[in-house]
Amino acid sequence: MSSLPPISGITEHGTVMVKAEGVHKRFGALEVLKGIDLQVAKGEVMCILGPSGSGKSTFLRCINHLEAINAGRLSVDGELVGYTQKGELLHTLREKDIASARSRIGMVFQRFNLFPHMTAEQNVMLAPMKVQGLGKAESRARAAKLLDRVGLGDRGHSYPAQLSGGQQQRVAIARALAMEPKLMLFDEPTSALDPELVGEVLNVMRDLAKEGMTMIVVTHEIGFAKAAADTVVFMDEGVVVESGDPRSVLDNPQHDRTKLFLREVS
Amino acid sequence: MELEANERGRPEDIKAVPVRHPGRWIAATITLVAAASVGWSFLNNPRAQWGVFGDWFFSQRVLDGVLTTIELTAVSMAIGLALGIILAVMRQSANPVLRSISWFYIWLFRGTPLLVQLIFWFNIAALYPQIRFGVPFGGPALFSGSANTVITATVAAYLALSLNEGAYMAEIVRAGLLSVDEGQNEAAEALGLSRFQTMRHVVLPQAMRVIVPPTGNETINMLKTTSLVFVLGQVLDLLTTVQLIYAANYKVIPLLLVASAWYLILTSVLYVGQYYLERRFGRGTSRNLPPTPRQRLIAAWRKWRPVHEGVAA
């Protein structure tokens, strides 16, 4: 990556939500991301497809700094992720600044990761109360509204173990939305679900996309990508193989690796 | 074989003759008879002097001893638990100095007998005749006093019991923290919770499920371990008290029975407490919590009553 674009380009505010330039990530000797260049506009829905081990989940985790990148530049809404630039030097952000940046990026995990010792309502209320300092009554009202929105208005007092996988994932989406995020990251949100439960989660996500939420979705659901995505990105072995609007990538792929992958999943 | 369908078109429920287990009945009878004979000989042994047992069981001195034992147990467990949490969190810290200090503490206190620690703290004056808190390396002192007046036998007992317990609790708490799925940390961090908030609201409450059962054992252990303070001779816990009494009246066995009965009563109370604590921290892990003994009694009564009332009618 000798030809990094000028760093000044990162600070643009306005239309770009996520900007990745030459993003590299290594785990020890294993290079998982080998130079990712991507842009996600505000309000855009991007679906990232690719075989397992292609680095798509790692890239998603880099966006909210669950993983630190090793080289390149990654910014969300004009702010570098995990670092701040003073002159020529990058400074590591303090923990509390990282936390506050994360609080505006919602994340939904493959395995839901709901807090099992809290009810659905308490799961949604926790971050608004502890991070935003919202009162209990206000948080509860917000939780009720969000649970209603994902179709679980009557399950607020259930513990995660009492909910189906699809219901749990919808609670997880409500929990992420409770922080009023400007960007939502979905890491294979339907991969751990029984086939008949996939639809209810995708419906919630589709509604979210319609309302103009900026979303990056790592998924194997080609149908969802076709219907909801503005951009589809195909990744393999740590690089972006091709990207574009869903029709061109999914119906008329240019690269052999994309063609092979699409044939295998469909 | 042709299955005969009932009126709803479903085969009749199976009503099979159960297998008999004569071996079980024989074994149960033998064990019961053996246990009953041991119990009978014990209760009827005149040397047990049950009259003396009765005289001392509710005496003021013994009750004071029971109270001291409870105090020693409660305070040492509380300090031990707090220390254990701090040490366990230090052990997982990113700071290598904190990690090593925690490791060293656990190594030191788990590696020496508690009895030695007790005697050591009691004799600390021989090592540090003056105890002072203040600016280190010889600066001005905020507090100072003679070790002999500061570290009384009671203080030595509390120090030894709680510092030693801290080392064991640290390992129990650490196992609890490690049992919580890494995804929980990630989910909490992704929501913007600080590391402290994640620990306090997400990880620790879930770790409690793993921490509570062995902590109950530790508490029961501690209750009995407090009897070691008898070596100091001046802390009037249950065992020391009965020892002082039988040293004067030579009724060794009845007074040891008094102490044993009280220890049994106290550990039984702890059993019950542990059951309800485990229930509380099991929330969210199982779909349905097991019924409490009271709920079980009520359910058994309801099941029994209609059958027998039906027979009567």
Coordinates of C-alpha atoms in Angstrom, one line a residue:
Chain A
M1 CA 0.0 0.0 0.0
S2 CA 2.5 2.6 -1.1
S3 CA -0.1 4.9 -2.6
L4 CA -2.3 5.8 0.3
P5 CA -4.6 8.7 -0.6
P6 CA -3.9 12.0 1.2
I7 CA -5.0 11.8 4.8
S8 CA -6.8 15.1 4.7
G9 CA -9.5 13.4 2.6
I10 CA -10.6 11.5 5.7
T11 CA -12.0 14.5 7.5
E12 CA -14.8 15.2 5.1
H13 CA -18.1 15.6 6.8
G14 CA -21.4 15.3 5.0
T15 CA -22.3 12.4 2.8
V16 CA -19.7 9.7 3.7
M17 CA -20.5 7.5 6.7
V18 CA -17.7 4.9 6.5
K19 CA -14.5 5.3 4.6
A20 CA -11.8 2.6 4.5
E21 CA -8.5 3.2 2.7
G22 CA -6.0 0.4 2.5
V23 CA -7.2 -1.3 5.7
H24 CA -4.9 -4.1 6.8
K25 CA -5.4 -6.5 9.7
R26 CA -3.1 -9.2 10.9
F27 CA -3.6 -11.8 13.6
G28 CA 0.0 -12.8 14.3
A29 CA 1.5 -13.9 11.0
L30 CA -1.9 -14.4 9.4
E31 CA -3.0 -11.5 7.3
V32 CA -6.8 -11.3 7.3
L33 CA -7.4 -8.0 5.6
K34 CA -5.0 -7.1 2.8
G35 CA -6.0 -3.6 1.9
I36 CA -9.7 -2.9 1.9
D37 CA -10.9 0.3 0.1
L38 CA -14.6 1.0 0.6
Q39 CA -17.0 3.9 1.0
V40 CA -20.4 3.8 2.5
A41 CA -22.6 6.8 2.0
K42 CA -25.1 8.0 4.6
G43 CA -28.4 6.1 4.3
E44 CA -26.7 3.4 2.2
V45 CA -27.3 -0.3 2.8
M46 CA -24.2 -2.3 2.0
C47 CA -24.2 -6.1 2.0
I48 CA -20.9 -7.9 2.2
L49 CA -20.8 -11.4 0.9
G50 CA -18.0 -13.9 0.7
P51 CA -16.8 -17.4 1.8
S52 CA -16.0 -17.9 5.4
G53 CA -12.5 -16.8 6.3
S54 CA -12.6 -14.0 3.7
G55 CA -12.2 -11.4 6.4
K56 CA -15.7 -9.8 6.1
S57 CA -16.6 -10.2 9.8
T58 CA -13.1 -9.0 10.8
F59 CA -13.6 -5.9 8.7
L60 CA -17.0 -5.3 10.3
R61 CA -15.4 -5.6 13.8
C62 CA -12.7 -3.1 12.8
I63 CA -15.4 -0.5 12.1
N64 CA -16.3 -0.2 15.8
H65 CA -12.8 -1.0 16.9
L66 CA -13.5 -4.4 18.4
E67 CA -10.4 -5.1 16.4
A68 CA -7.6 -2.5 15.9
I69 CA -6.4 -2.2 12.3
N70 CA -2.7 -2.6 11.6
A71 CA -2.4 -0.3 8.5
G72 CA -4.4 2.1 6.4
R73 CA -7.1 4.5 7.5
L74 CA -10.6 3.8 8.6
S75 CA -13.1 6.5 9.6
V76 CA -16.7 6.7 10.6
D77 CA -18.6 10.0 10.0
G78 CA -15.4 11.8 9.4
E79 CA -13.7 10.6 12.6
L80 CA -10.8 8.1 12.6
V81 CA -11.7 4.8 14.3
G82 CA -9.6 4.2 17.5
Y83 CA -7.1 7.0 16.8
T84 CA -6.9 10.7 16.6
Q85 CA -4.5 12.6 14.4
K86 CA -2.4 15.4 15.8
G87 CA -0.1 16.7 13.1
E88 CA 1.8 13.8 11.5
L89 CA 1.2 11.5 14.5
L90 CA -1.7 9.1 15.3
H91 CA -2.5 8.9 19.0
T92 CA -4.4 6.0 20.4
L93 CA -7.8 7.2 21.7
R94 CA -8.5 6.9 25.4
E95 CA -10.9 4.1 26.4
K96 CA -13.7 6.5 27.2
D97 CA -13.5 8.2 23.8
I98 CA -13.5 4.8 22.1
A99 CA -16.6 3.9 24.2
S100 CA -18.4 7.1 23.2
A101 CA -17.6 6.5 19.5
R102 CA -18.9 3.0 19.8
S103 CA -22.1 4.1 21.5
R104 CA -23.3 5.6 18.2
I105 CA -22.5 2.5 16.1
G106 CA -25.0 -0.3 16.7
M107 CA -23.8 -3.9 16.3
V108 CA -25.8 -7.1 15.9
F109 CA -24.0 -10.4 16.4
Q110 CA -24.4 -13.8 14.8
R111 CA -24.9 -15.3 18.3
F112 CA -27.2 -12.5 19.5
N113 CA -25.1 -12.0 22.7
L114 CA -28.1 -10.8 24.7
F115 CA -27.4 -10.5 28.4
P116 CA -29.0 -13.7 29.7
H117 CA -29.5 -12.4 33.3
M118 CA -31.7 -9.5 32.1
T119 CA -35.2 -9.5 30.6
A120 CA -35.6 -8.3 27.0
E121 CA -36.7 -4.9 28.3
Q122 CA -33.7 -4.6 30.7
N123 CA -31.4 -5.6 27.8
V124 CA -32.6 -2.7 25.8
M125 CA -32.6 -0.2 28.8
L126 CA -29.1 -0.9 30.0
A127 CA -27.0 1.2 27.6
P128 CA -29.3 4.3 27.5
M129 CA -29.3 4.3 31.3
K130 CA -25.6 3.7 31.9
V131 CA -24.0 5.3 28.8
Q132 CA -26.4 8.1 28.0
G133 CA -27.5 8.7 31.6
L134 CA -31.2 8.5 30.7
G135 CA -33.7 8.1 33.5
K136 CA -35.3 4.8 34.2
A137 CA -38.8 5.8 33.1
E138 CA -37.5 7.3 29.9
S139 CA -35.4 4.3 29.1
R140 CA -38.3 2.0 29.8
A141 CA -40.5 4.1 27.4
R142 CA -37.8 3.9 24.8
A143 CA -37.4 0.2 25.2
A144 CA -41.2 -0.4 25.0
K145 CA -41.3 1.6 21.7
L146 CA -38.4 -0.3 20.2
L147 CA -39.6 -3.7 21.3
D148 CA -42.9 -2.8 19.7
R149 CA -41.2 -1.8 16.6
V150 CA -39.4 -5.2 16.2
G151 CA -42.8 -6.9 16.9
L152 CA -42.1 -8.0 20.5
G153 CA -44.1 -5.4 22.5
D154 CA -45.6 -8.2 24.6
R155 CA -42.3 -10.0 25.4
G156 CA -40.5 -7.3 27.4
H157 CA -40.5 -9.3 30.6
S158 CA -39.2 -12.5 29.0
Y159 CA -35.6 -13.6 29.6
P160 CA -33.6 -14.5 26.5
A161 CA -33.7 -18.2 27.3
Q162 CA -37.5 -18.0 27.0
L163 CA -37.4 -16.5 23.5
S164 CA -36.8 -18.2 20.2
G165 CA -33.6 -17.4 18.2
G166 CA -35.5 -15.1 15.9
Q167 CA -37.1 -13.2 18.8
Q168 CA -33.7 -13.0 20.6
Q169 CA -32.1 -11.5 17.5
R170 CA -34.9 -8.9 17.2
V171 CA -34.4 -7.9 20.8
A172 CA -30.7 -7.6 20.0
I173 CA -31.6 -5.2 17.1
A174 CA -33.8 -3.2 19.5
R175 CA -31.0 -3.1 22.0
A176 CA -28.6 -1.6 19.4
L177 CA -31.2 0.9 18.2
A178 CA -31.7 2.1 21.7
M179 CA -28.5 4.0 21.5
E180 CA -29.9 5.9 18.5
P181 CA -27.0 4.8 16.2
K182 CA -26.0 6.6 13.1
L183 CA -24.7 3.3 11.7
M184 CA -25.7 -0.3 12.2
L185 CA -23.4 -3.2 11.7
F186 CA -24.9 -6.7 11.2
D187 CA -22.5 -9.7 11.5
E188 CA -24.3 -12.7 9.9
P189 CA -27.4 -11.9 11.9
T190 CA -29.4 -14.9 10.5
S191 CA -26.7 -17.5 10.3
A192 CA -27.5 -19.0 13.8
L193 CA -31.2 -19.2 13.1
D194 CA -33.5 -22.0 12.1
P195 CA -34.6 -21.5 8.5
E196 CA -38.2 -20.6 9.4
L197 CA -37.0 -17.8 11.8
V198 CA -34.8 -16.0 9.3
G199 CA -37.7 -14.1 7.7
E200 CA -38.8 -12.3 10.8
V201 CA -35.3 -10.9 11.4
L202 CA -34.8 -9.9 7.7
N203 CA -38.2 -8.1 7.8
V204 CA -37.1 -5.9 10.7
M205 CA -33.8 -5.2 8.9
R206 CA -35.7 -4.4 5.7
D207 CA -37.9 -1.9 7.5
L208 CA -34.8 -0.3 9.0
A209 CA -33.3 0.1 5.6
K210 CA -36.4 1.7 4.3
E211 CA -36.3 4.2 7.1
G212 CA -32.9 5.4 5.8
M213 CA -30.6 3.8 8.4
T214 CA -27.0 3.4 7.2
M215 CA -26.3 -0.4 7.4
I216 CA -23.4 -2.7 6.7
V217 CA -24.6 -6.3 6.6
V218 CA -22.4 -9.3 6.4
T219 CA -24.7 -12.0 5.2
H220 CA -25.2 -15.2 3.2
E221 CA -28.8 -14.2 2.4
I222 CA -28.6 -13.4 -1.4
G223 CA -32.3 -12.7 -1.4
F224 CA -32.0 -10.0 1.2
A225 CA -29.0 -8.5 -0.6
K226 CA -31.0 -8.3 -3.8
A227 CA -34.0 -6.8 -2.2
A228 CA -32.5 -4.4 0.3
A229 CA -28.9 -3.5 -0.6
D230 CA -27.8 -0.4 -2.4
T231 CA -24.4 -1.9 -2.8
V232 CA -23.1 -5.5 -2.7
V233 CA -19.5 -6.2 -2.0
F234 CA -17.9 -9.6 -2.6
M235 CA -14.8 -10.3 -0.5
D236 CA -12.4 -13.2 -0.7
E237 CA -9.0 -13.8 1.0
G238 CA -8.9 -10.4 2.6
V239 CA -9.6 -8.3 -0.5
V240 CA -12.6 -6.8 -2.2
V241 CA -13.1 -8.9 -5.3
E242 CA -15.9 -6.8 -6.8
S243 CA -18.5 -4.4 -5.7
G244 CA -21.4 -2.5 -7.2
D245 CA -25.2 -2.4 -7.3
P246 CA -26.9 -5.8 -6.5
R247 CA -28.0 -6.5 -10.0
S248 CA -24.6 -6.2 -11.6
V249 CA -22.7 -8.2 -8.8
L250 CA -25.3 -10.8 -8.2
D251 CA -26.9 -11.3 -11.6
N252 CA -23.9 -10.6 -13.7
P253 CA -20.7 -11.2 -11.8
Q254 CA -17.4 -10.4 -13.5
H255 CA -15.0 -12.5 -11.5
D256 CA -14.7 -16.2 -11.4
R257 CA -14.5 -16.3 -7.6
T258 CA -17.7 -14.4 -7.4
K259 CA -19.4 -16.7 -9.9
L260 CA -18.2 -19.8 -8.1
F261 CA -19.4 -18.5 -4.7
L262 CA -22.8 -17.5 -6.0
R263 CA -23.3 -20.9 -7.6
E264 CA -22.4 -22.6 -4.3
V265 CA -24.8 -20.6 -2.1
S266 CA -27.8 -20.5 -4.4
Chain B
M1 CA -50.8 -57.6 18.0
E2 CA -53.8 -55.6 17.2
L3 CA -54.0 -52.3 19.1
E4 CA -57.4 -51.6 20.4
A5 CA -58.4 -47.9 19.8
N6 CA -60.4 -46.1 22.4
E7 CA -63.3 -43.8 21.6
R8 CA -61.0 -40.9 20.6
G9 CA -59.3 -43.2 18.0
R10 CA -56.1 -43.3 20.1
P11 CA -54.6 -46.4 21.6
E12 CA -55.1 -46.8 25.3
D13 CA -52.3 -45.7 27.6
I14 CA -49.9 -48.5 28.6
K15 CA -50.5 -50.0 32.0
A16 CA -47.6 -52.3 32.6
V17 CA -46.8 -54.3 35.8
P18 CA -43.6 -52.7 37.2
V19 CA -40.4 -54.7 37.8
R20 CA -40.0 -55.7 41.5
H21 CA -36.8 -54.8 43.2
P22 CA -36.5 -57.1 46.2
G23 CA -32.7 -56.3 46.5
R24 CA -33.5 -52.7 47.2
W25 CA -35.8 -53.5 50.0
I26 CA -33.3 -55.9 51.6
A27 CA -30.5 -53.3 51.4
A28 CA -32.7 -50.6 52.8
T29 CA -33.8 -52.7 55.7
I30 CA -30.2 -53.7 56.7
T31 CA -28.9 -50.1 56.5
L32 CA -31.9 -48.8 58.5
V33 CA -31.4 -51.4 61.3
A34 CA -27.7 -50.7 61.4
A35 CA -28.2 -46.9 61.6
A36 CA -30.9 -47.2 64.2
S37 CA -28.8 -49.4 66.4
V38 CA -25.8 -47.0 66.3
G39 CA -28.2 -44.1 67.0
W40 CA -29.8 -46.0 69.9
S41 CA -26.5 -46.9 71.6
F42 CA -25.3 -43.3 71.2
L43 CA -28.4 -41.8 72.7
N44 CA -28.6 -44.3 75.5
N45 CA -24.9 -44.2 76.4
P46 CA -24.8 -42.9 80.0
R47 CA -21.3 -41.5 79.4
A48 CA -22.6 -39.0 76.8
Q49 CA -24.2 -37.3 79.9
W50 CA -27.2 -35.8 78.0
G51 CA -28.2 -34.0 81.2
V52 CA -24.9 -32.0 81.1
F53 CA -25.5 -31.4 77.4
G54 CA -28.9 -29.9 78.2
D55 CA -27.5 -27.7 81.0
W56 CA -24.9 -26.1 78.8
F57 CA -26.6 -26.0 75.4
F58 CA -28.4 -22.6 76.0
S59 CA -26.0 -21.3 78.6
Q60 CA -25.0 -17.6 78.2
R61 CA -21.3 -18.5 77.7
V62 CA -22.0 -21.0 74.9
L63 CA -24.4 -18.6 73.2
D64 CA -21.8 -15.9 73.4
G65 CA -19.3 -18.4 71.8
V66 CA -21.8 -19.1 69.0
L67 CA -22.2 -15.4 68.4
T68 CA -18.4 -14.9 68.2
T69 CA -18.2 -17.8 65.7
I70 CA -20.9 -16.2 63.6
E71 CA -19.1 -12.8 63.7
L72 CA -15.8 -14.3 62.8
T73 CA -17.4 -16.2 59.9
A74 CA -19.4 -13.3 58.5
V75 CA -16.7 -10.7 58.7
S76 CA -13.9 -12.9 57.4
M77 CA -16.1 -14.1 54.5
A78 CA -17.1 -10.6 53.6
I79 CA -13.6 -9.2 53.6
G80 CA -12.4 -12.4 51.9
L81 CA -15.0 -12.0 49.1
A82 CA -14.1 -8.3 48.5
L83 CA -10.4 -9.2 48.5
G84 CA -11.1 -12.1 46.1
I85 CA -12.9 -9.9 43.6
I86 CA -10.1 -7.3 43.7
L87 CA -7.5 -10.0 43.3
A88 CA -9.4 -11.8 40.5
V89 CA -9.8 -8.5 38.5
M90 CA -6.1 -7.7 39.1
R91 CA -5.2 -11.1 37.8
Q92 CA -7.0 -10.3 34.5
S93 CA -5.7 -6.8 34.3
A94 CA -3.7 -5.6 31.3
N95 CA -1.1 -4.3 33.8
P96 CA 1.7 -6.9 34.3
V97 CA 2.6 -5.5 37.8
L98 CA -1.0 -5.9 39.1
R99 CA -1.1 -9.4 37.6
S100 CA 2.1 -10.5 39.2
I101 CA 1.2 -9.1 42.6
S102 CA -2.1 -10.9 42.5
W103 CA -0.4 -14.1 41.5
F104 CA 2.2 -13.7 44.3
Y105 CA -0.5 -13.0 47.0
I106 CA -2.5 -16.1 46.0
W107 CA 0.7 -18.2 45.9
L108 CA 1.8 -17.0 49.4
F109 CA -1.5 -17.4 51.2
R110 CA -2.5 -20.7 49.6
G111 CA 0.9 -22.1 50.1
T112 CA 1.1 -21.7 53.9
P113 CA -1.1 -23.4 56.5
L114 CA -3.8 -21.2 58.0
L115 CA -2.7 -22.3 61.4
V116 CA 0.8 -21.0 60.8
Q117 CA -0.7 -17.7 59.5
L118 CA -2.8 -17.4 62.7
I119 CA 0.1 -17.8 65.0
F120 CA 2.2 -15.6 62.8
W121 CA -0.2 -12.6 62.9
F122 CA -0.6 -13.1 66.7
N123 CA 3.2 -12.8 67.1
I124 CA 3.7 -10.0 64.5
A125 CA 5.0 -7.8 67.3
A126 CA 8.2 -9.8 67.4
L127 CA 8.8 -8.7 63.8
Y128 CA 7.3 -5.2 63.9
P129 CA 7.1 -3.9 67.4
Q130 CA 5.7 -0.6 66.2
I131 CA 3.0 -0.3 63.6
R132 CA 2.6 2.9 61.7
F133 CA 0.7 4.2 58.7
G134 CA 2.0 7.3 56.9
V135 CA 4.5 8.4 54.3
P136 CA 6.5 5.4 53.3
F137 CA 10.3 5.0 53.5
G138 CA 10.5 6.7 56.9
G139 CA 8.3 9.8 56.3
P140 CA 5.9 11.3 58.9
A141 CA 3.3 9.0 60.3
L142 CA -0.5 9.4 60.4
F143 CA -1.0 6.7 62.8
S144 CA 1.3 4.6 65.0
G145 CA 1.0 2.3 67.9
S146 CA 2.6 -0.6 69.6
A147 CA 1.9 -3.8 67.7
N148 CA 1.0 -5.6 71.0
T149 CA -1.9 -3.2 71.6
V150 CA -3.0 -2.9 67.9
I151 CA -2.8 -6.6 67.0
T152 CA -4.9 -8.2 69.7
A153 CA -5.8 -11.9 69.5
T154 CA -9.1 -10.9 67.9
V155 CA -7.5 -8.7 65.3
A156 CA -5.0 -11.5 64.5
A157 CA -7.9 -13.9 64.0
Y158 CA -9.7 -11.6 61.6
L159 CA -6.5 -10.8 59.7
A160 CA -5.5 -14.4 59.3
L161 CA -9.0 -15.7 58.4
S162 CA -9.9 -13.0 55.9
L163 CA -6.5 -12.6 54.2
N164 CA -6.3 -16.4 53.7
E165 CA -9.9 -16.5 52.5
G166 CA -9.1 -13.8 50.0
A167 CA -6.6 -16.0 48.2
Y168 CA -9.1 -18.9 47.8
M169 CA -12.0 -16.6 46.9
A170 CA -9.8 -15.0 44.2
E171 CA -9.5 -18.3 42.4
I172 CA -13.3 -18.9 42.7
V173 CA -14.1 -15.5 41.4
R174 CA -11.6 -15.9 38.5
A175 CA -13.2 -19.1 37.5
G176 CA -16.5 -17.3 37.5
L177 CA -15.2 -14.5 35.3
L178 CA -13.7 -16.9 32.9
S179 CA -17.0 -18.8 32.6
V180 CA -18.7 -15.8 31.0
D181 CA -18.8 -15.9 27.2
E182 CA -16.5 -13.4 25.4
G183 CA -19.4 -12.3 23.3
Q184 CA -20.9 -10.7 26.4
N185 CA -17.9 -8.4 26.7
E186 CA -18.1 -7.6 23.1
A187 CA -21.8 -6.8 23.1
A188 CA -21.4 -4.6 26.2
E189 CA -18.4 -2.8 24.7
A190 CA -20.2 -2.4 21.3
L191 CA -23.0 -0.6 23.2
G192 CA -20.4 1.9 24.6
L193 CA -20.2 0.6 28.2
S194 CA -16.9 1.2 29.9
R195 CA -14.8 -1.7 31.1
F196 CA -15.9 -1.0 34.7
Q197 CA -19.6 -0.9 33.7
T198 CA -19.2 -4.1 31.6
M199 CA -17.7 -5.8 34.7
R200 CA -20.3 -4.4 37.1
H201 CA -23.5 -4.9 35.0
V202 CA -22.8 -7.7 32.6
V203 CA -19.9 -10.0 33.6
L204 CA -20.1 -10.1 37.4
P205 CA -23.8 -10.9 37.6
Q206 CA -23.4 -13.8 35.2
A207 CA -20.2 -14.9 37.0
M208 CA -22.1 -15.1 40.2
R209 CA -23.9 -18.2 39.0
V210 CA -20.6 -20.0 39.0
I211 CA -19.2 -18.2 42.0
V212 CA -22.1 -18.8 44.5
P213 CA -22.0 -22.6 44.9
P214 CA -18.3 -22.8 45.8
T215 CA -18.6 -19.7 47.9
G216 CA -21.3 -21.4 49.9
N217 CA -18.9 -24.3 50.5
E218 CA -16.2 -21.8 51.5
T219 CA -18.6 -20.2 54.0
I220 CA -19.5 -23.6 55.5
N221 CA -15.8 -24.3 55.6
M222 CA -15.0 -21.0 57.2
L223 CA -17.6 -21.6 59.9
K224 CA -15.7 -24.7 61.0
T225 CA -12.3 -23.2 60.3
T226 CA -12.9 -20.4 62.8
S227 CA -12.5 -23.1 65.5
L228 CA -8.7 -22.9 64.7
V229 CA -8.6 -19.6 66.7
F230 CA -8.6 -21.8 69.8
V231 CA -4.7 -21.8 69.5
L232 CA -4.7 -18.1 70.4
G233 CA -6.6 -19.0 73.6
Q234 CA -8.1 -15.5 73.9
V235 CA -10.8 -15.4 71.2
L236 CA -13.9 -16.8 72.8
D237 CA -15.4 -18.6 69.8
L238 CA -17.6 -21.7 70.3
L239 CA -14.8 -24.2 70.5
T240 CA -12.6 -22.1 72.8
T241 CA -15.5 -21.5 75.1
V242 CA -16.4 -25.2 75.5
Q243 CA -12.7 -26.0 76.0
L244 CA -12.5 -23.4 78.8
I245 CA -15.7 -24.9 80.4
Y246 CA -14.5 -28.5 80.3
A247 CA -11.1 -27.6 81.5
A248 CA -12.8 -26.6 84.7
N249 CA -15.5 -29.3 85.0
Y250 CA -13.9 -32.2 83.0
K251 CA -17.1 -32.9 81.1
V252 CA -15.2 -33.2 77.8
I253 CA -17.6 -35.3 75.7
P254 CA -20.9 -33.6 76.6
L255 CA -19.4 -30.2 75.9
L256 CA -17.9 -31.3 72.6
L257 CA -21.4 -32.6 71.7
V258 CA -22.8 -29.1 72.6
A259 CA -20.3 -27.5 70.2
S260 CA -20.9 -30.1 67.5
A261 CA -24.7 -29.6 67.7
W262 CA -24.3 -25.8 67.3
Y263 CA -21.9 -26.2 64.4
L264 CA -24.4 -28.5 62.7
I265 CA -27.3 -26.1 63.3
L266 CA -25.3 -23.2 61.9
T267 CA -24.2 -25.1 58.8
S268 CA -27.8 -26.3 58.2
V269 CA -28.9 -22.7 58.2
L270 CA -26.2 -21.9 55.6
Y271 CA -27.4 -24.8 53.4
V272 CA -30.8 -23.2 53.2
G273 CA -29.3 -19.8 52.4
Q274 CA -27.1 -21.2 49.7
Y275 CA -30.1 -22.9 48.1
Y276 CA -32.0 -19.6 47.7
L277 CA -28.9 -17.7 46.6
E278 CA -28.3 -20.2 43.8
R279 CA -31.9 -19.9 42.8
R280 CA -31.6 -16.1 42.6
F281 CA -28.4 -16.1 40.5
G282 CA -29.7 -18.8 38.2
R283 CA -32.2 -16.3 36.7
G284 CA -32.2 -16.4 33.0
T285 CA -30.1 -19.5 32.6
S286 CA -32.9 -22.0 32.8
R287 CA -36.3 -21.5 31.4
N288 CA -38.0 -22.5 34.7
L289 CA -36.4 -22.3 38.1
P290 CA -36.7 -25.4 40.3
P291 CA -39.5 -25.1 42.9
T292 CA -38.5 -24.0 46.4
P293 CA -39.1 -26.6 49.1
R294 CA -42.2 -24.7 50.2
Q295 CA -43.6 -24.8 46.6
R296 CA -42.7 -28.5 46.5
L297 CA -44.6 -29.2 49.7
I298 CA -47.7 -27.5 48.4
A299 CA -47.5 -29.3 45.1
A300 CA -47.1 -32.7 46.8
W301 CA -50.1 -31.9 49.1
R302 CA -52.3 -31.0 46.2
K303 CA -51.3 -34.1 44.4
W304 CA -52.0 -36.3 47.4
R305 CA -55.2 -34.7 48.6
P306 CA -57.6 -35.3 45.7
V307 CA -56.7 -39.0 45.5
H308 CA -57.3 -39.6 49.2
E309 CA -60.4 -37.5 49.4
G310 CA -61.7 -39.3 46.4
V311 CA -61.2 -42.6 48.3
A312 CA -62.9 -41.3 51.3
A313 CA -65.9 -40.1 49.3

